[in-house]
Amino acid sequence: MSDRRITSHPILPIPAPVPVTFTWQGRALQGQAGEMLSAALFANGVRTFGRHPKNGSPQGIFCANGQCAQCTVIVNGLPVKACMTALEPGMVVEPLDGLPALPEAAAAKAFAPVETVAVNCLIIGAGPAGLSAAVELGKLGIQTLIVDDKDRPGGKLVLQTHRFFGSVNACYAGTRGIDIATRLAGDVARYPSVTTWLNSTAIGVFSDGKVGVVRDGREYVLITPRVLLVATGAREKSLTFKGNTLPGVYGAGAFQTLVNRDLVRAAERLFIVGGGNVGLIAGYHALQAGIEVVGLVEALPECGGYNVHRDKLVRMGVPIYTSHTVVSANGTDGVESVTIAAVDDKWRAVLGTERSFACDTLLIAVGLDPVNEFYHKAREFGVTAFAAGDADEVAEASAAMFSGKIRGLEIARTLGHAVGEVPPDWVRTAEILRSRPGAVTHETVPSGGGMFPVLHCSQEIPCNPCTSVCEQGSIFIDEGDIRHVPDYIAEQLGHECIGCEKCVNICPGLAITLVDMRKGEDVALVTIPYEFDKGAVHPGDVVTVVDTAGEVLGNVEVARVRAGKATDRTVLLKVRAPVEIATRIAGLRMQEPSVSDPLAHYVERLEDDVIVCRCEQVTMGEIKAVIQAGVRDVNEIKALTRAGMGACGSKTCGSLIMRAFRECGVPLDEVTANVPRPLFIEVPLGVFAGAQD
Ligand code: FES
């Protein structure tokens, strides 16, 4: 196997490889049975999947989620999306250079009638919201069908190696996302009234109230639901800058898919654009996979994600450049460097502040848009429809779970079940879980000696696992509003810390340490959570410890390494440290500062290739020209420039076209929006006629 595979990971199990052979441009390559073709190609070092028919520009993966068509390749003569096509032995795979051509048909196809299925509730999406809704419906015995385009349930949960924030009672807080996915899927499987179709893509809602689903990639089924729940999640927003479509520029979700689902080391050196939770978490996941994270830019003066996520990255040695933007991704056939610059108060790059960094991958994590086209069409066509999770409002997965639970109850009521109103405490919990990070208040650092936890957690976010594991009840958050910062109240209670380390272990932000000053005047023992290779640190090793802001406090000796079933893949390192720094220690430096050194000179990309529509390679300049000529209708822009006419159906460029209007000074209320029409996903035409293989 290629060395681009991840062969060990601190959190994820590595399955035994089942090698299969396929060909790429006539060359025999090895992949693994059942993995997506995109993963097999990446693992073999292939990042350019084809050339665009308009200008020959290299095309690579962008969403890894079936939403765009950038990863299209030719398999056995037919175009397919590499990210949605499972590898099979003997596949003959070619790049899509230009437009695909239909192969000669050996014989006329046979056709079968299209099946029609009636269900009480159809749920599109087996992510946290869809599964949580299905559990509520299953409890009531309501006939429910879930369809999902992936090969396993869980949605984006299957990419999340970190423990979840939120409420322990409401949404499995303190449990890793990958494990929540397994639990939710297990819960759903207990209810016989709920059926799940995996590898099944919903492609549109039609005016007769039917929902078209392509099952297993080939069988077309029309579903007639009494109620439709759209739990389709969110798609990543795109960004315009020079070189923005080079292979190696892709969404953070795509990166997490390649790394955490497909176990492919998708980059050597990574740069991230966007300091929301998605970008911050992607950086952490990259470090866990052994990938260097060169830096992260955020245009705002502060990162929008949780401070504890930001602090994890900073502690490990990743610089965060706030009030900065990406100027260009540079390279010929793929990313070789990125150039960033400071921004002024109008978000313009400030000349003279440019810096370039060598990297092979640039992640775009600038926010998410709800995948809500199914919901809007359903409503337009009079179908009784609900939306849950990110398809309703983009928020954390914990909020998605709870919103699914509420929709489940609402759907049951709509179907005539006497379930009553949604309890007010559910509504309140949903509101809390949806909330954005709040004020930064205080860290809890007990004074005096003895043994105590230090809560390096100073921002109001919905999270309470630390309170649930303290057997003494010494960590307090008002259960009425778990957004409050935790307080250590042992002294008020007359309790003493027993040193169980459970709070250190469970904190999703890795923001709790345990300080033990009982051994002497000068030296304290400090327990630090660590989610990296436990085999890489041993008692007696010297490690560099840092404070919350990543400032180096010194080099200290490891006294103990604790990892076992009870710590659930978190390693608890105990270090011996001078008492003066003991309470400030928040983590270990993981990456050498030299990784983030800028290049000696900044790289200027001369080509003015700021692309808005990737599918049709339409530039910002072309779109602004028609806006400046007076066009105010997005549909007309499509007709004139082809922007939005591509395979993804405008899912990637839609919001960027609206941005072009804003940048031209056109108020959006003067703009006629794009009219989305089914199909929302590309489908081989023969599928509609029930074409048989
Ligand atoms: S990016 Fe796909 S249609 Fe524009």
XYZ file of C-alpha atoms and ligand atoms in Angstrom:
697
model
C 0.000 0.000 0.000
C 1.104 3.563 -0.637
C 2.533 5.595 2.222
C -0.331 8.074 1.766
C -2.500 5.751 3.832
C -2.946 6.514 7.503
C -1.662 3.346 9.135
C -2.054 4.379 12.747
C -4.351 6.886 14.384
C -4.858 7.824 18.026
C -8.647 7.591 17.803
C -9.718 5.734 14.675
C -9.409 1.980 14.227
C -7.448 0.973 11.124
C -9.191 -1.936 9.400
C -7.120 -4.731 7.925
C -6.426 -3.827 4.293
C -8.225 -5.772 1.552
C -6.224 -4.759 -1.533
C -7.804 -4.646 -4.968
C -6.231 -3.660 -8.254
C -7.619 -1.095 -10.687
C -6.075 0.889 -13.489
C -5.568 4.635 -13.821
C -4.481 5.859 -17.230
C -3.489 2.301 -18.020
C -1.301 1.975 -14.937
C -2.172 -0.728 -12.384
C -2.773 0.758 -8.934
C -3.823 -0.733 -5.639
C -6.779 0.444 -3.628
C -8.846 -1.111 -0.905
C -12.062 -3.001 -1.498
C -15.155 -0.885 -0.972
C -13.414 2.442 -0.495
C -14.441 5.411 -2.582
C -12.529 5.828 -5.804
C -11.426 9.322 -4.737
C -9.715 7.790 -1.698
C -7.969 5.169 -3.818
C -6.699 7.851 -6.200
C -5.541 10.146 -3.402
C -3.815 7.265 -1.658
C -1.872 6.723 -4.854
C -0.864 10.369 -5.063
C -3.368 11.324 -7.803
C -4.922 14.725 -7.133
C -5.740 15.878 -10.666
C -8.790 13.954 -11.838
C -9.263 15.642 -15.187
C -9.102 18.818 -17.288
C -11.948 21.264 -17.783
C -13.412 21.342 -21.313
C -13.489 25.159 -21.393
C -9.901 26.022 -20.540
C -8.051 22.804 -19.770
C -7.601 23.775 -16.104
C -6.790 20.881 -13.777
C -9.772 19.515 -11.849
C -9.563 17.869 -8.443
C -11.735 16.982 -5.532
C -13.679 19.803 -3.882
C -16.598 18.633 -1.718
C -16.027 14.834 -1.427
C -19.711 14.713 -0.593
C -21.502 14.184 -3.904
C -22.606 17.813 -4.013
C -20.336 19.079 -6.802
C -18.952 17.310 -9.838
C -15.311 18.336 -9.678
C -14.091 14.814 -9.027
C -15.735 13.277 -12.108
C -13.662 10.540 -13.732
C -14.410 7.949 -16.388
C -14.962 4.426 -15.063
C -15.340 1.612 -17.546
C -16.290 4.209 -20.161
C -18.872 6.149 -18.142
C -18.524 9.391 -16.149
C -18.967 8.992 -12.382
C -18.201 11.048 -9.304
C -15.085 9.558 -7.750
C -16.195 10.535 -4.239
C -19.457 8.575 -4.513
C -18.271 5.501 -6.402
C -17.031 2.489 -4.482
C -13.883 0.912 -5.872
C -14.301 -2.495 -7.445
C -11.567 -4.848 -8.595
C -10.550 -4.389 -12.206
C -12.113 -0.957 -12.680
C -10.643 0.878 -15.624
C -10.395 4.496 -14.538
C -9.427 7.419 -16.747
C -9.330 11.151 -16.106
C -12.167 13.219 -17.537
C -10.276 15.339 -20.028
C -12.822 17.632 -21.630
C -16.363 16.391 -22.122
C -17.283 12.723 -21.688
C -18.524 10.733 -24.680
C -21.063 7.949 -24.528
C -19.629 4.502 -25.226
C -21.120 2.317 -27.932
C -23.962 0.224 -26.532
C -23.386 -3.471 -27.121
C -27.102 -4.190 -27.142
C -30.406 -2.487 -26.475
C -31.149 -2.105 -22.772
C -33.968 -3.894 -21.039
C -36.312 -1.727 -18.988
C -38.333 -2.453 -15.868
C -41.261 -0.541 -14.377
C -40.392 2.075 -11.777
C -41.404 1.046 -8.286
C -43.618 3.346 -6.219
C -43.558 3.161 -2.435
C -45.937 4.861 0.010
C -44.663 5.671 3.501
C -45.989 7.611 6.444
C -42.744 9.483 6.925
C -39.794 9.807 4.589
C -36.602 11.180 6.089
C -33.933 12.385 3.680
C -30.609 12.135 5.501
C -29.314 9.681 8.113
C -27.235 12.246 9.963
C -27.714 13.303 13.588
C -31.023 15.092 12.918
C -32.548 12.381 10.710
C -31.576 9.532 13.018
C -32.805 11.372 16.129
C -36.161 12.038 14.478
C -36.381 8.391 13.407
C -35.870 7.264 17.004
C -38.869 9.325 18.151
C -40.976 7.994 15.271
C -39.783 4.450 15.894
C -40.827 4.636 19.555
C -44.379 5.297 18.354
C -44.275 2.535 15.740
C -44.687 5.010 12.871
C -43.742 3.574 9.498
C -40.644 5.534 8.480
C -38.158 5.279 5.653
C -34.742 6.951 5.883
C -32.745 7.413 2.679
C -29.099 8.436 2.696
C -26.564 8.659 -0.096
C -23.641 7.324 1.976
C -22.713 3.746 2.748
C -23.104 4.155 6.499
C -25.464 6.137 8.722
C -24.298 9.073 10.820
C -23.796 11.902 8.344
C -20.896 14.108 9.335
C -20.717 12.420 12.766
C -18.671 9.631 11.199
C -15.906 12.189 10.534
C -15.686 13.550 14.066
C -12.979 12.018 16.235
C -13.381 14.552 19.034
C -15.702 14.410 21.997
C -18.873 16.412 21.625
C -19.933 19.533 23.433
C -23.495 20.088 24.554
C -25.572 18.455 27.212
C -24.814 14.971 28.535
C -28.529 14.260 28.998
C -29.717 15.703 25.708
C -27.129 14.749 23.119
C -24.342 12.437 24.307
C -21.942 15.283 25.176
C -18.491 14.006 26.109
C -18.808 11.153 23.592
C -16.851 11.145 20.343
C -18.828 11.966 17.185
C -17.924 8.647 15.553
C -19.335 6.805 18.566
C -22.499 8.914 18.670
C -23.116 7.867 15.059
C -22.874 4.205 16.050
C -25.178 4.680 19.033
C -27.828 6.564 17.069
C -27.749 3.992 14.284
C -28.087 1.241 16.906
C -31.043 3.058 18.500
C -32.790 3.348 15.138
C -32.179 -0.321 14.343
C -34.181 -1.303 17.434
C -37.433 -0.050 15.910
C -38.963 -2.360 13.305
C -41.154 0.399 11.887
C -38.056 2.257 10.668
C -36.286 1.151 7.483
C -33.018 2.637 6.257
C -31.829 2.656 2.663
C -28.140 3.491 2.426
C -26.355 4.333 -0.848
C -29.676 5.847 -1.878
C -29.790 9.393 -3.197
C -32.866 11.594 -3.116
C -32.797 13.583 -6.332
C -35.877 15.777 -6.266
C -39.368 16.493 -4.986
C -41.952 16.705 -7.738
C -45.242 18.541 -8.204
C -47.244 15.333 -7.649
C -45.800 15.073 -4.126
C -43.474 12.214 -4.979
C -39.811 12.118 -4.029
C -37.425 10.499 -6.509
C -34.749 8.273 -5.013
C -31.983 6.420 -6.824
C -31.417 3.293 -4.776
C -27.989 1.669 -4.852
C -26.994 3.895 -7.745
C -29.191 2.163 -10.299
C -32.784 1.525 -9.199
C -35.183 4.460 -9.461
C -37.958 4.485 -6.859
C -40.715 7.043 -6.399
C -41.683 7.545 -2.779
C -45.000 9.043 -1.735
C -44.666 10.232 1.856
C -47.500 11.518 3.988
C -44.879 13.661 5.701
C -41.385 14.511 4.514
C -38.533 15.363 6.865
C -35.579 17.042 5.185
C -32.470 16.365 7.271
C -29.960 16.832 4.501
C -27.394 18.796 6.489
C -25.312 21.617 5.060
C -22.874 22.222 2.265
C -19.695 24.231 2.466
C -19.533 27.778 1.204
C -17.026 28.578 -1.457
C -14.636 31.514 -1.723
C -13.167 33.540 -4.546
C -9.457 34.258 -4.797
C -6.804 33.755 -7.442
C -6.101 30.076 -7.951
C -9.243 29.039 -6.036
C -9.942 26.010 -8.234
C -6.454 24.486 -8.223
C -6.388 20.837 -7.132
C -5.473 20.986 -3.465
C -7.984 23.742 -2.680
C -10.986 22.091 -1.111
C -13.572 22.197 1.600
C -12.719 21.309 5.178
C -15.477 18.693 5.162
C -13.892 17.055 2.119
C -10.594 16.949 3.949
C -12.171 15.354 7.021
C -13.824 12.797 4.754
C -10.522 11.852 3.155
C -8.627 11.758 6.431
C -11.114 10.438 8.992
C -13.403 8.273 6.867
C -11.111 7.149 4.083
C -7.935 7.108 6.218
C -5.900 8.790 3.535
C -3.178 11.286 4.402
C -4.658 13.859 2.052
C -1.961 16.487 2.573
C 1.577 16.903 3.769
C 1.366 20.586 4.616
C -1.956 22.237 5.168
C -3.165 25.827 5.376
C -6.694 26.677 6.533
C -8.975 29.581 5.642
C -11.630 30.222 8.279
C -11.579 30.210 12.072
C -15.042 28.807 12.727
C -15.427 25.460 14.451
C -15.173 23.563 11.155
C -11.771 25.049 10.264
C -10.407 24.766 13.790
C -11.502 21.154 14.152
C -10.152 20.245 10.703
C -6.754 21.578 11.790
C -6.827 19.434 14.905
C -7.845 16.362 12.915
C -4.969 17.026 10.515
C -2.469 17.073 13.380
C -3.931 13.813 14.698
C -3.345 12.297 11.254
C 0.299 13.395 11.275
C -0.204 16.285 8.812
C 1.639 19.570 9.343
C -0.669 22.549 9.793
C 1.194 25.607 8.581
C -1.351 28.190 9.698
C -4.928 29.447 9.656
C -6.328 32.786 8.476
C -9.506 34.371 9.734
C -10.791 37.623 8.241
C -12.493 38.739 11.450
C -10.511 40.110 14.400
C -11.471 36.962 16.373
C -12.107 33.351 15.408
C -15.821 32.580 15.278
C -15.441 29.029 16.622
C -15.224 27.959 20.238
C -12.186 29.363 22.046
C -11.367 25.898 23.361
C -11.072 24.601 19.770
C -8.886 27.588 18.858
C -6.748 27.116 21.969
C -6.100 23.457 21.124
C -4.587 24.467 17.783
C -2.601 27.372 19.169
C -1.206 25.244 22.001
C 0.014 22.688 19.542
C 1.940 25.332 17.673
C -0.373 26.390 14.822
C -0.317 30.175 14.247
C -3.682 31.850 13.709
C -3.676 35.037 11.630
C -6.817 36.989 12.475
C -7.794 40.051 10.386
C -6.089 38.303 7.460
C -7.361 36.851 4.229
C -6.146 34.530 1.512
C -4.879 36.411 -1.546
C -4.034 33.456 -3.767
C -3.363 29.762 -3.990
C -0.260 29.360 -6.117
C 0.889 26.525 -8.335
C 0.473 25.095 -11.805
C -1.198 21.714 -11.550
C -1.894 21.918 -7.834
C -1.298 24.026 -4.752
C 2.380 24.722 -4.030
C 1.976 27.746 -1.766
C -0.573 30.177 -0.378
C -0.301 33.953 -0.097
C -2.128 35.760 2.686
C -2.422 39.424 3.660
C -3.862 41.566 6.422
C -7.266 43.132 5.725
C -8.405 46.699 6.325
C -11.766 47.680 7.782
C -13.395 47.161 4.374
C -12.014 43.602 4.113
C -9.510 44.590 1.422
C -6.032 43.090 1.439
C -3.497 45.634 2.651
C -0.670 46.050 0.152
C 2.747 45.278 1.548
C 1.492 42.830 4.190
C 1.543 39.775 1.898
C 3.269 36.622 3.088
C 3.495 33.249 1.402
C 3.783 29.807 2.925
C 4.715 26.541 1.281
C 1.815 24.079 1.472
C 0.186 21.482 -0.773
C -3.382 21.892 0.443
C -5.616 24.840 1.245
C -8.805 24.149 3.158
C -11.771 26.441 2.763
C -13.838 26.585 5.938
C -15.767 29.818 5.584
C -19.154 28.632 6.705
C -21.993 26.383 5.693
C -25.230 26.819 3.775
C -28.295 24.684 4.574
C -29.090 21.997 1.985
C -32.722 23.072 1.910
C -33.800 22.832 -1.737
C -35.826 19.667 -1.043
C -37.691 21.418 1.755
C -38.532 24.507 -0.289
C -39.712 22.492 -3.285
C -41.812 20.251 -1.061
C -43.512 23.265 0.484
C -44.034 24.809 -2.946
C -45.742 21.614 -4.132
C -47.968 21.318 -1.059
C -46.172 18.355 0.528
C -46.335 18.332 4.335
C -42.676 18.890 5.071
C -40.383 19.675 7.971
C -36.677 20.477 8.103
C -34.299 19.540 10.910
C -30.647 19.986 11.779
C -28.442 22.050 9.488
C -31.041 21.856 6.699
C -33.179 24.007 8.987
C -30.523 26.117 10.736
C -26.776 25.608 10.645
C -25.488 24.845 14.151
C -23.516 22.180 16.015
C -24.363 18.490 15.592
C -25.610 18.428 19.190
C -28.260 20.980 18.194
C -29.074 18.907 15.096
C -29.791 15.860 17.258
C -32.160 17.776 19.437
C -33.897 19.473 16.553
C -34.435 16.024 14.989
C -35.963 14.790 18.223
C -38.390 17.723 18.270
C -39.329 17.267 14.608
C -39.965 13.581 15.294
C -42.576 14.540 17.843
C -44.099 17.199 15.584
C -44.357 14.723 12.728
C -46.014 12.157 14.986
C -48.597 14.760 15.951
C -49.142 15.686 12.305
C -49.779 12.014 11.561
C -52.501 11.930 14.202
C -50.659 10.486 17.199
C -51.680 11.897 20.565
C -48.252 13.027 21.648
C -49.147 16.491 22.900
C -47.143 19.634 22.449
C -43.359 19.688 22.355
C -42.339 20.045 26.026
C -41.113 23.591 26.807
C -37.842 22.219 28.255
C -37.100 20.579 24.875
C -37.619 23.906 23.147
C -35.343 25.612 25.680
C -32.640 22.935 25.324
C -32.754 23.255 21.543
C -32.326 27.002 21.842
C -29.321 26.624 24.158
C -27.642 24.006 21.964
C -28.059 26.254 18.921
C -26.475 29.267 20.569
C -23.254 30.807 19.318
C -20.235 31.135 21.579
C -20.856 33.848 24.154
C -18.881 36.089 26.458
C -15.402 35.289 27.717
C -15.575 35.475 31.500
C -13.166 33.648 33.791
C -10.995 30.553 34.173
C -11.281 28.696 37.453
C -7.839 28.496 39.029
C -8.114 27.519 42.713
C -5.535 29.127 44.957
C -3.577 27.385 47.673
C -2.150 23.893 47.718
C -3.511 20.378 47.634
C -5.031 18.830 44.552
C -7.548 20.489 42.265
C -8.639 20.767 38.639
C -7.843 23.929 36.690
C -10.647 24.790 34.281
C -9.008 26.543 31.309
C -12.485 27.193 30.000
C -13.503 30.812 29.983
C -16.053 31.189 27.207
C -19.785 30.644 27.476
C -20.625 27.684 25.255
C -23.276 24.987 25.689
C -21.289 22.203 27.355
C -21.497 20.321 30.636
C -19.746 16.906 30.629
C -17.283 17.990 33.356
C -20.122 18.458 35.833
C -21.588 15.030 35.130
C -18.441 13.031 35.906
C -17.340 14.733 39.132
C -18.449 12.264 41.769
C -18.008 14.911 44.445
C -20.299 17.298 42.594
C -17.501 19.843 42.861
C -17.735 21.220 39.318
C -20.800 23.351 38.917
C -22.731 24.720 35.967
C -26.303 25.905 36.369
C -28.273 23.039 34.744
C -30.884 25.596 33.678
C -28.356 27.118 31.290
C -25.317 25.012 30.504
C -23.719 27.868 28.582
C -22.258 29.210 31.814
C -18.566 28.736 32.471
C -17.947 25.920 34.982
C -16.878 26.712 38.549
C -14.930 24.486 40.934
C -16.831 24.700 44.204
C -15.194 22.004 46.369
C -14.244 24.492 49.059
C -17.814 25.773 49.341
C -19.036 22.203 49.700
C -16.303 21.219 52.142
C -15.115 18.551 49.690
C -11.664 17.581 48.517
C -10.670 16.561 45.023
C -10.060 12.806 44.953
C -7.866 12.986 41.841
C -10.008 10.652 39.707
C -9.029 12.651 36.575
C -12.453 12.031 35.027
C -13.010 15.738 34.344
C -9.619 15.959 32.616
C -10.502 12.984 30.498
C -13.988 13.961 29.390
C -13.625 17.677 28.601
C -14.303 17.992 24.823
C -12.173 21.139 24.705
C -9.189 19.418 26.388
C -9.419 22.428 28.680
C -9.072 20.835 32.119
C -5.838 19.876 33.849
C -5.391 18.424 37.315
C -2.750 19.985 39.546
C -1.380 18.070 42.508
C 0.767 20.154 44.839
C 0.828 17.697 47.710
C 4.257 16.232 47.005
C 6.446 19.202 47.880
C 6.963 22.913 47.907
C 8.673 23.272 44.547
C 7.258 20.630 42.284
C 3.696 19.848 41.274
C 2.273 16.991 39.263
C 0.030 18.136 36.434
C -2.273 15.820 34.461
C -2.751 16.913 30.855
C -5.186 15.386 28.302
C -3.520 14.259 25.100
C -5.236 12.770 22.030
C -2.187 11.660 20.101
C -0.158 8.497 19.791
C 0.258 7.092 23.285
C 3.305 5.142 22.129
C 5.131 8.387 21.326
C 5.468 9.526 24.969
C 7.024 7.607 27.844
C 7.761 8.270 31.504
C 11.082 10.065 31.687
C 10.593 11.889 28.357
C 10.910 15.654 28.366
C 8.037 17.590 26.780
C 7.408 21.287 26.113
C 4.432 22.631 28.009
C 2.463 25.729 27.024
C -0.272 27.916 28.465
C -3.721 28.461 26.969
C -2.387 30.987 24.466
C 0.380 28.648 23.320
C 3.162 30.488 25.137
C 5.970 28.128 26.055
C 6.272 27.697 29.824
C 9.205 25.309 29.844
C 10.371 21.732 29.361
C 9.205 19.231 31.945
C 9.536 15.514 32.600
C 6.732 13.024 31.999
C 6.037 11.104 35.200
C 3.231 8.822 33.991
C 1.312 7.897 30.862
C -2.216 6.649 31.530
C -4.293 5.202 28.717
C -6.835 2.463 28.898
C -10.436 1.521 28.431
C -11.583 4.041 31.044
C -9.943 6.960 29.261
C -11.466 6.050 25.878
C -8.499 6.860 23.620
C -7.558 9.996 25.520
C -4.081 9.704 27.045
C -3.589 11.311 30.448
C -0.018 12.509 30.797
C 1.239 13.401 34.235
C 4.200 15.777 34.194
C 6.458 17.075 36.966
C 6.524 20.860 36.788
C 7.719 23.773 38.898
C 4.823 25.029 41.040
C 5.114 28.536 39.560
C 3.902 27.298 36.175
C 1.766 24.342 37.270
C -1.630 26.030 37.112
C -0.833 27.760 33.802
C 0.027 24.537 31.980
C -2.755 23.825 29.496
C -1.171 21.449 27.004
C 1.842 20.290 25.027
C 3.472 21.861 22.010
C 3.173 19.311 19.202
C 4.586 21.075 16.181
C 7.905 22.863 15.732
C 7.534 26.614 15.072
C 9.699 26.262 11.934
C 6.814 24.426 10.205
C 5.055 27.777 9.972
C 7.952 29.841 8.677
C 6.927 31.996 5.700
C 8.813 31.807 2.411
C 11.558 34.392 1.971
C 9.491 36.243 -0.661
C 5.782 36.329 -1.221
C 4.451 34.571 -4.298
C 2.350 36.705 -6.611
C -0.090 34.847 -8.823
C -0.276 36.840 -12.038
C -3.115 34.903 -13.622
C -6.406 36.676 -12.857
C -8.402 33.483 -12.548
C -10.797 34.205 -9.683
C -13.442 31.615 -10.497
C -17.021 31.958 -9.281
C -18.598 29.017 -11.113
C -16.255 26.051 -10.915
C -18.378 23.795 -13.079
C -18.408 26.226 -16.004
C -15.166 28.097 -15.170
C -16.850 31.514 -15.159
C -14.798 34.284 -13.569
C -15.850 37.033 -11.207
C -14.921 39.540 -13.942
C -17.348 37.990 -16.446
C -20.209 38.038 -13.953
C -19.558 41.583 -12.782
C -19.479 42.751 -16.404
C -23.073 41.620 -16.992
C -24.189 43.038 -13.633
C -22.613 46.353 -14.550
C -24.426 46.165 -17.893
C -27.689 46.203 -15.923
C -28.610 42.526 -15.434
C -30.446 41.961 -12.141
C -31.730 38.408 -12.646
C -29.543 35.462 -11.658
C -31.318 33.305 -14.245
C -30.289 35.790 -16.943
C -26.691 35.697 -15.702
C -26.900 31.941 -16.124
C -28.151 32.285 -19.688
C -25.524 34.871 -20.602
C -22.418 33.469 -18.896
C -23.331 29.833 -18.025
C -22.578 30.602 -14.354
C -24.835 28.283 -12.378
C -25.562 26.026 -15.352
C -23.030 23.376 -14.431
C -23.299 19.881 -13.090
C -23.694 20.946 -9.477
C -26.769 22.989 -10.366
C -25.402 26.192 -8.837
C -24.982 24.650 -5.388
C -21.365 25.809 -5.264
C -21.529 29.184 -7.000
C -25.003 30.412 -6.016
C -23.918 32.416 -2.964
C -20.830 33.734 -4.789
C -23.007 35.154 -7.582
C -25.018 37.012 -4.945
C -21.731 38.313 -3.573
C -20.864 39.670 -7.015
C -24.063 41.765 -6.863
C -23.106 43.064 -3.422
C -19.594 43.933 -4.575
C -21.107 45.858 -7.510
C -23.210 47.853 -5.042
C -26.531 46.299 -6.117
C -28.993 45.835 -3.214
C -30.058 42.185 -3.084
C -33.739 43.110 -2.942
C -33.357 44.288 -6.546
C -32.081 40.864 -7.590
C -34.271 38.060 -8.940
C -33.009 34.825 -7.408
C -32.086 31.653 -9.244
C -35.002 29.248 -9.690
C -33.783 25.841 -8.519
C -35.378 22.954 -10.342
C -35.144 19.257 -9.682
C -33.087 17.207 -10.237
C -30.874 18.338 -7.410
C -28.274 15.647 -8.138
C -27.055 14.363 -11.494
C -28.598 11.041 -12.520
C -27.916 8.778 -15.527
C -31.004 9.185 -17.747
C -31.619 5.466 -18.110
C -32.337 5.254 -14.380
C -35.692 7.009 -14.898
C -36.782 4.403 -17.371
C -35.769 1.545 -15.092
C -32.875 0.584 -17.380
C -31.406 -2.774 -16.407
C -27.682 -3.527 -16.483
S -20.212 25.859 -9.592
Fe -21.541 24.323 -10.316
S -22.954 25.407 -11.519
Fe -21.580 26.949 -10.845
